[in-house]
Short mmCIF file of N, CA and C in Angstrom, two decimals:
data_model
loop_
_atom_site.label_atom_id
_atom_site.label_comp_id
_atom_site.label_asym_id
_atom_site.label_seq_id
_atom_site.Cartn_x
_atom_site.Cartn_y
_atom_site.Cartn_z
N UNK O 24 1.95 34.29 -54.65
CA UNK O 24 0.85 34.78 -55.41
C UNK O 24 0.24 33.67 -56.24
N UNK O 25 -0.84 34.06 -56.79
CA UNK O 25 -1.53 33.04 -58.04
C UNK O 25 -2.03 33.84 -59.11
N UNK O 26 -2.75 33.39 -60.19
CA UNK O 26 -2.82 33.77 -61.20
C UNK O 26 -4.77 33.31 -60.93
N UNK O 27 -5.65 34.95 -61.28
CA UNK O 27 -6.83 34.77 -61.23
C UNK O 27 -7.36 34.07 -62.22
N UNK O 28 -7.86 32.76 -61.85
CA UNK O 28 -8.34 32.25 -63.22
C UNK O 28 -10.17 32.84 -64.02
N UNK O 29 -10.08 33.96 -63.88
CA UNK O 29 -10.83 34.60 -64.22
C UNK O 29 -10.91 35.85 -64.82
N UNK O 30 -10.00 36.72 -64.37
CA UNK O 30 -9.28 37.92 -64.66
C UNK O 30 -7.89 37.60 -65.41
N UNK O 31 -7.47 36.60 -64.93
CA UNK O 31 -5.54 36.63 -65.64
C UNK O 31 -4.93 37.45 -65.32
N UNK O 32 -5.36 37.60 -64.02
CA UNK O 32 -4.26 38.59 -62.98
C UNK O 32 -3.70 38.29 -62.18
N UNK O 33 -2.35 38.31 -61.77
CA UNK O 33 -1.81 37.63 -60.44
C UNK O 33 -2.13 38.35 -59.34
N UNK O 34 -2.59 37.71 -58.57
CA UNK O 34 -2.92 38.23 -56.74
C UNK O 34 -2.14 37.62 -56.26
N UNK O 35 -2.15 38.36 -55.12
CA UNK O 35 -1.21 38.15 -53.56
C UNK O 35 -1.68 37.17 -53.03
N UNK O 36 -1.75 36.34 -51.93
CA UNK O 36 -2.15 35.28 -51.96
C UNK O 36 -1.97 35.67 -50.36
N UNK O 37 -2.67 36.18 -49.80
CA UNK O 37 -2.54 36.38 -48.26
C UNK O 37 -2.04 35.53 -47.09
N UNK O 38 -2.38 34.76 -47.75
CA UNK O 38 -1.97 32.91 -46.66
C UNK O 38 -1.55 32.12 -47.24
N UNK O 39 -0.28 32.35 -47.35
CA UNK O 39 0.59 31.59 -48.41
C UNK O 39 1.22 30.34 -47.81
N UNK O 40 -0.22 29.14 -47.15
CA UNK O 40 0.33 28.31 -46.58
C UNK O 40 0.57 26.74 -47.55
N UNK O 41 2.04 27.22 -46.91
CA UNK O 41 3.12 25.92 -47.54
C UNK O 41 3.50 26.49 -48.99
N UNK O 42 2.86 27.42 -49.51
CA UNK O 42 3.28 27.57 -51.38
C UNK O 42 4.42 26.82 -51.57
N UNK O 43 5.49 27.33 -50.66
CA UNK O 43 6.60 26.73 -51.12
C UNK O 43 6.94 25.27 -51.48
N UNK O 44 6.11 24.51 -51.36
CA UNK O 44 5.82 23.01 -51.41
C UNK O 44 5.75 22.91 -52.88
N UNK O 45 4.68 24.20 -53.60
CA UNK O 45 5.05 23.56 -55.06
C UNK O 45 5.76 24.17 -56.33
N UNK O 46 6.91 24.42 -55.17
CA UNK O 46 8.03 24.75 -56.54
C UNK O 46 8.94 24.28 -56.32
N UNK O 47 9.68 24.24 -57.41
CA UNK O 47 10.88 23.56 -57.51
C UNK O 47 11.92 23.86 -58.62
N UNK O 48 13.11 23.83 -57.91
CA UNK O 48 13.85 24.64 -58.74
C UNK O 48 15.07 23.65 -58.84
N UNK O 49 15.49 23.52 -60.11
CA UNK O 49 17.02 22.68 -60.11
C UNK O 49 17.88 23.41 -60.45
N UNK O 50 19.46 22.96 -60.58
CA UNK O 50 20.24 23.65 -61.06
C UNK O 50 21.68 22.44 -60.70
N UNK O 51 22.47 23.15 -61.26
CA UNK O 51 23.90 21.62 -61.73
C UNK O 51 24.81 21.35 -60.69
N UNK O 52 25.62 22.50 -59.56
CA UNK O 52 25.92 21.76 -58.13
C UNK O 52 25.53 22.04 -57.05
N UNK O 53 25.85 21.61 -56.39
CA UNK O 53 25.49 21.46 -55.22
C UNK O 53 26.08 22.97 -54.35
N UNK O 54 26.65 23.53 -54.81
CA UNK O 54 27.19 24.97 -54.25
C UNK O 54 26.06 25.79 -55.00
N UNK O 55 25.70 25.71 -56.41
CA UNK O 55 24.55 26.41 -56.83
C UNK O 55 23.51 26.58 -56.02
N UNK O 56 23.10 24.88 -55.85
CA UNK O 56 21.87 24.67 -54.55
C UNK O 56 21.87 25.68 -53.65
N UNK O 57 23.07 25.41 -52.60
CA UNK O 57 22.96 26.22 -51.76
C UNK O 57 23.07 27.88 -51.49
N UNK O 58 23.59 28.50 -52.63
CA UNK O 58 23.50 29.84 -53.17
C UNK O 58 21.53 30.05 -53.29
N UNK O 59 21.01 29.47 -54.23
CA UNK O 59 19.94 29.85 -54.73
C UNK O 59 19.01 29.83 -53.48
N UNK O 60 19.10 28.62 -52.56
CA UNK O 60 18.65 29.01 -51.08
C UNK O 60 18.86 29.78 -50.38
N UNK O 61 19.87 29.99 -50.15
CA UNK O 61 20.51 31.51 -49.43
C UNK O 61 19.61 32.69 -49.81
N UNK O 62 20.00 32.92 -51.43
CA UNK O 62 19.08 34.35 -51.90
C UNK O 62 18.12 34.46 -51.83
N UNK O 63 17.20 32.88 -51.99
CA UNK O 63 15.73 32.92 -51.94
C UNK O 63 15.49 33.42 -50.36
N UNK O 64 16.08 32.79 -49.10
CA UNK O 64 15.79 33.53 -47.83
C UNK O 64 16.41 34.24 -47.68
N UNK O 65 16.87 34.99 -47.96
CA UNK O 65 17.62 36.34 -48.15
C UNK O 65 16.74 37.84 -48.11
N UNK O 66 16.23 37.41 -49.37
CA UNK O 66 15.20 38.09 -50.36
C UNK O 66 13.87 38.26 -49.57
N UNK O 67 13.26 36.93 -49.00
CA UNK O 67 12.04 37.24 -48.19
C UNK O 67 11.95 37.76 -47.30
N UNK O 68 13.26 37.63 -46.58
CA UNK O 68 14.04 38.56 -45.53
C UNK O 68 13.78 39.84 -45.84
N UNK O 69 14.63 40.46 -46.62
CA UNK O 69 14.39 41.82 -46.98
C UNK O 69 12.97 42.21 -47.63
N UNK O 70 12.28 41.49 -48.20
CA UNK O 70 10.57 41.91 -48.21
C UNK O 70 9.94 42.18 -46.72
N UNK O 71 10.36 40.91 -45.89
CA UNK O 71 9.33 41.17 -44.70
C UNK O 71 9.96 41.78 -43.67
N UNK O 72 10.90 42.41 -44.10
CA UNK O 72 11.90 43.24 -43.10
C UNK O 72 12.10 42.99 -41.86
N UNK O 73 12.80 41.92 -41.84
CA UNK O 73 13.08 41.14 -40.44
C UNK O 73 14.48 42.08 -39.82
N UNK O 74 14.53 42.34 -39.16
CA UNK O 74 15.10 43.38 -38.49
C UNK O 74 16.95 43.28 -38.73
N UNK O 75 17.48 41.88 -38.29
CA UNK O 75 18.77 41.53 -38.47
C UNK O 75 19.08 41.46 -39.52
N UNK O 76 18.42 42.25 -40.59
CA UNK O 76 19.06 42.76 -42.11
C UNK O 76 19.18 43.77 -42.30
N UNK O 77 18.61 44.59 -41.77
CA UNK O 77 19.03 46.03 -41.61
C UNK O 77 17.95 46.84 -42.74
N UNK O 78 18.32 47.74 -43.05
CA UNK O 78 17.50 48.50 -44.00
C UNK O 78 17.35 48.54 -44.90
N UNK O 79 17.80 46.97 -45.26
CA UNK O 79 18.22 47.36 -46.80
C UNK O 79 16.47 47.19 -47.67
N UNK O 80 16.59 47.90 -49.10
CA UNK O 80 15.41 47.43 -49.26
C UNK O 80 15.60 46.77 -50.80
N UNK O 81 14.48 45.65 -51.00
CA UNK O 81 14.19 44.91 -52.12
C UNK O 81 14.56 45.72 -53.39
N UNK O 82 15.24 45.10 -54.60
CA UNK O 82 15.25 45.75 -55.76
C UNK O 82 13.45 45.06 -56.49
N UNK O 83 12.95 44.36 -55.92
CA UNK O 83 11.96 43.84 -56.07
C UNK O 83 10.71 44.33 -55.66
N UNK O 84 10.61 45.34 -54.64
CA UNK O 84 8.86 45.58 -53.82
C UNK O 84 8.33 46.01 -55.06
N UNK O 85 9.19 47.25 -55.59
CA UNK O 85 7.92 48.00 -56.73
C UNK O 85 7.13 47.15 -57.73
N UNK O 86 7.90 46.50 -58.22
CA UNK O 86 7.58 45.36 -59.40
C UNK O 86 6.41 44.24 -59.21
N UNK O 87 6.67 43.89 -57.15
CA UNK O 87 5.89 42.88 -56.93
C UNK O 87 4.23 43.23 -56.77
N UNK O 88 4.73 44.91 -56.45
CA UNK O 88 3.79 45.63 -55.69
C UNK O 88 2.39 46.02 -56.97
N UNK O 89 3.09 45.90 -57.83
CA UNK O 89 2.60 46.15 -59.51
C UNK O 89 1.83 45.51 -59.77
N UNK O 90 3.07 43.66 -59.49
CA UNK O 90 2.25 42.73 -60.41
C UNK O 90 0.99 42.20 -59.55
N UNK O 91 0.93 42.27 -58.35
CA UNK O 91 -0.02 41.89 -57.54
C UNK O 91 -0.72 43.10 -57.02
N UNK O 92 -0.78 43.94 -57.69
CA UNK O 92 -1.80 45.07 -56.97
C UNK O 92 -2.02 45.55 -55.74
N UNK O 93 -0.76 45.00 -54.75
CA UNK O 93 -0.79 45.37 -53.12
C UNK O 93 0.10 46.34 -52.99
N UNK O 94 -0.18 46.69 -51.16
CA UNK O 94 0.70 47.73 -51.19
C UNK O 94 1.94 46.97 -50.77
N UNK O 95 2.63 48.13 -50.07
CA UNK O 95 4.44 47.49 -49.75
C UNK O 95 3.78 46.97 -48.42
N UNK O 96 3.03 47.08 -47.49
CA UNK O 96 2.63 46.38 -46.66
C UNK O 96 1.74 45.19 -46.07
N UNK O 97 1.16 44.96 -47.27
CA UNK O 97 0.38 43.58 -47.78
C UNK O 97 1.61 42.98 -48.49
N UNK O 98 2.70 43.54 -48.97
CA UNK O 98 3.92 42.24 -49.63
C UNK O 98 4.10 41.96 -48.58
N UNK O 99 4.97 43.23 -47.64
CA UNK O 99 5.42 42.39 -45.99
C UNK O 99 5.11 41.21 -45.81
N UNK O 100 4.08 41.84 -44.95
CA UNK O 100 3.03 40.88 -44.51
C UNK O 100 2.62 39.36 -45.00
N UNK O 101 2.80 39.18 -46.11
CA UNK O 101 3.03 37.93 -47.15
C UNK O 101 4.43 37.34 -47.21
N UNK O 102 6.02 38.48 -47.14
CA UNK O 102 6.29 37.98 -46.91
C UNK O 102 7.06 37.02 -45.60
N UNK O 103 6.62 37.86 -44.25
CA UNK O 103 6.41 37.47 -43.86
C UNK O 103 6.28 36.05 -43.02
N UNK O 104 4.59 36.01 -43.77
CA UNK O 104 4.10 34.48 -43.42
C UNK O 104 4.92 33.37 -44.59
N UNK O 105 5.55 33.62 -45.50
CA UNK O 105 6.01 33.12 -46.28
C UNK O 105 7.41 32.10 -45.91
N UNK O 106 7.88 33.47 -45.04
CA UNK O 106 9.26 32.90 -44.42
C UNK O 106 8.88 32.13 -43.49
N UNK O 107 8.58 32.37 -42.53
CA UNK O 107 8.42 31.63 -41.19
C UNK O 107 7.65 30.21 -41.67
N UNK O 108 6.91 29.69 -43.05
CA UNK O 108 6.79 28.97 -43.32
C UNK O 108 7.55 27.77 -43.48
N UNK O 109 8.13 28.40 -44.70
CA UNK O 109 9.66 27.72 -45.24
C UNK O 109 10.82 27.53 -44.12
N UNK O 110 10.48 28.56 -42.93
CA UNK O 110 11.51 27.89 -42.52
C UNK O 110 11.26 26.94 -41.46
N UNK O 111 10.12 26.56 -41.44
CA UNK O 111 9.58 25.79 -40.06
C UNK O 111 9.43 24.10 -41.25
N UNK O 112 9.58 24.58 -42.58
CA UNK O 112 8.68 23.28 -42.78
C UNK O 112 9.86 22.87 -44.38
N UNK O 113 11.24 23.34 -43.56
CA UNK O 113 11.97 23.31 -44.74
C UNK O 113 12.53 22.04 -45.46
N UNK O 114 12.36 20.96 -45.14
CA UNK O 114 12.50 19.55 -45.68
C UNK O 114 11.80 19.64 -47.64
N UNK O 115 10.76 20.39 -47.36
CA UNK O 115 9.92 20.55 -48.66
C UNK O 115 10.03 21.95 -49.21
N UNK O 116 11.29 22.54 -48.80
CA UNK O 116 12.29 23.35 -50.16
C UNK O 116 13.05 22.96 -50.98
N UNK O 117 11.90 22.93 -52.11
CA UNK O 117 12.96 21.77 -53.14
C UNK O 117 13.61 22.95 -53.91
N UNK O 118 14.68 22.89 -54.04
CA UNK O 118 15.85 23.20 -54.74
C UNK O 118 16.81 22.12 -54.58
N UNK O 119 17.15 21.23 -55.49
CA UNK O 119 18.09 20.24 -55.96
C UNK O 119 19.04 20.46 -56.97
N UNK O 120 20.17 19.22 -57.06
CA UNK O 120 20.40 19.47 -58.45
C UNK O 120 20.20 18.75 -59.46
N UNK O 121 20.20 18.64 -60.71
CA UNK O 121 19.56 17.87 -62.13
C UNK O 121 19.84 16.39 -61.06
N UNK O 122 20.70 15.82 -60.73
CA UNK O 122 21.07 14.33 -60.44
C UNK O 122 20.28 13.72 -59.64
N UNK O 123 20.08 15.08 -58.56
CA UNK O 123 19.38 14.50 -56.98
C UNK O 123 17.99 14.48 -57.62
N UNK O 124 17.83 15.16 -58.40
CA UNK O 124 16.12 14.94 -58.37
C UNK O 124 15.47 13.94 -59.58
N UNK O 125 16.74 13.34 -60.55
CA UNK O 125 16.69 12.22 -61.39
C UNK O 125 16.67 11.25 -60.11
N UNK O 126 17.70 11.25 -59.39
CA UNK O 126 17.45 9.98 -58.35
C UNK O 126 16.27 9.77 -57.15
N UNK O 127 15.21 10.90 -56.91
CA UNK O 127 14.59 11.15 -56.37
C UNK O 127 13.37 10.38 -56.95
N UNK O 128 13.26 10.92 -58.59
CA UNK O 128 12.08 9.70 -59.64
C UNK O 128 12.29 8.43 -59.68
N UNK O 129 13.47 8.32 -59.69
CA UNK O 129 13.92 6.96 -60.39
C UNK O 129 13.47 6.24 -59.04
N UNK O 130 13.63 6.25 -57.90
CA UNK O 130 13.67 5.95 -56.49
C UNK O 130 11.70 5.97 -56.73
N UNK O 131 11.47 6.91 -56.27
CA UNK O 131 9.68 6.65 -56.34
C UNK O 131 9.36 5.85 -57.38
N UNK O 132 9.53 5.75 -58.88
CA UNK O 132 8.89 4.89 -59.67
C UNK O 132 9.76 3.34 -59.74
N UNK O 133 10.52 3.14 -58.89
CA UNK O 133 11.36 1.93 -58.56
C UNK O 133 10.22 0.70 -58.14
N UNK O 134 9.17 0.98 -57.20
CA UNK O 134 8.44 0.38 -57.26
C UNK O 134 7.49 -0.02 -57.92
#
């Protein structure tokens, strides 16, 4: 989603291509890392109801469905395109931890 800079409302963002590129999330090991990835595709999983999860459903649709004014089938649908994003283009899912991504700056501004 984004935030209308006109209204100050968050919308759905229908074509949510690459979003995932600009977030970023840290946290302290490296087992954290890979937890917080897990849930994050986990989670989009169960929004866009990919079948090999079964039925379960989001403690999240109503809330999302709220804050973005869509229905439960415009979240799908978002999320969706969301997943198949991230997972085709997952090099640029940043979730790190505090160290890797100090060494990640320090490394770019090295030059």
């Amino acid at each position: 989603g984004y935030k209308d800079s006109i209204t100050g409302k968050y919308k759905l963002n229908p074509n949510p291509q690459y979003s995932h590129r600009a977030i970023l999330a840290i946290t302290f090991t490296n087992k954290a890392t890979e937890e917080m990835k897990r849930r994050i595709i986990k989670e989009l999983a169960i929004l866009a109801k990919v079948p090999s999860i079964g039925n379960e459903e989001s403690p999240y649709t109503e809330s999302l469905t709220s804050l973005f004014e869509c229905t439960p089938q415009q979240l799908r649908n978002c999320a969706q395109k969301a997943l198949v994003q991230l997972l085709f283009d997952f090099n640029f899912f940043n979730i790190s931890t505090i160290d890797a991504f100090f060494q990640t700056i320090l490394r770019t501004f090295a030059f």
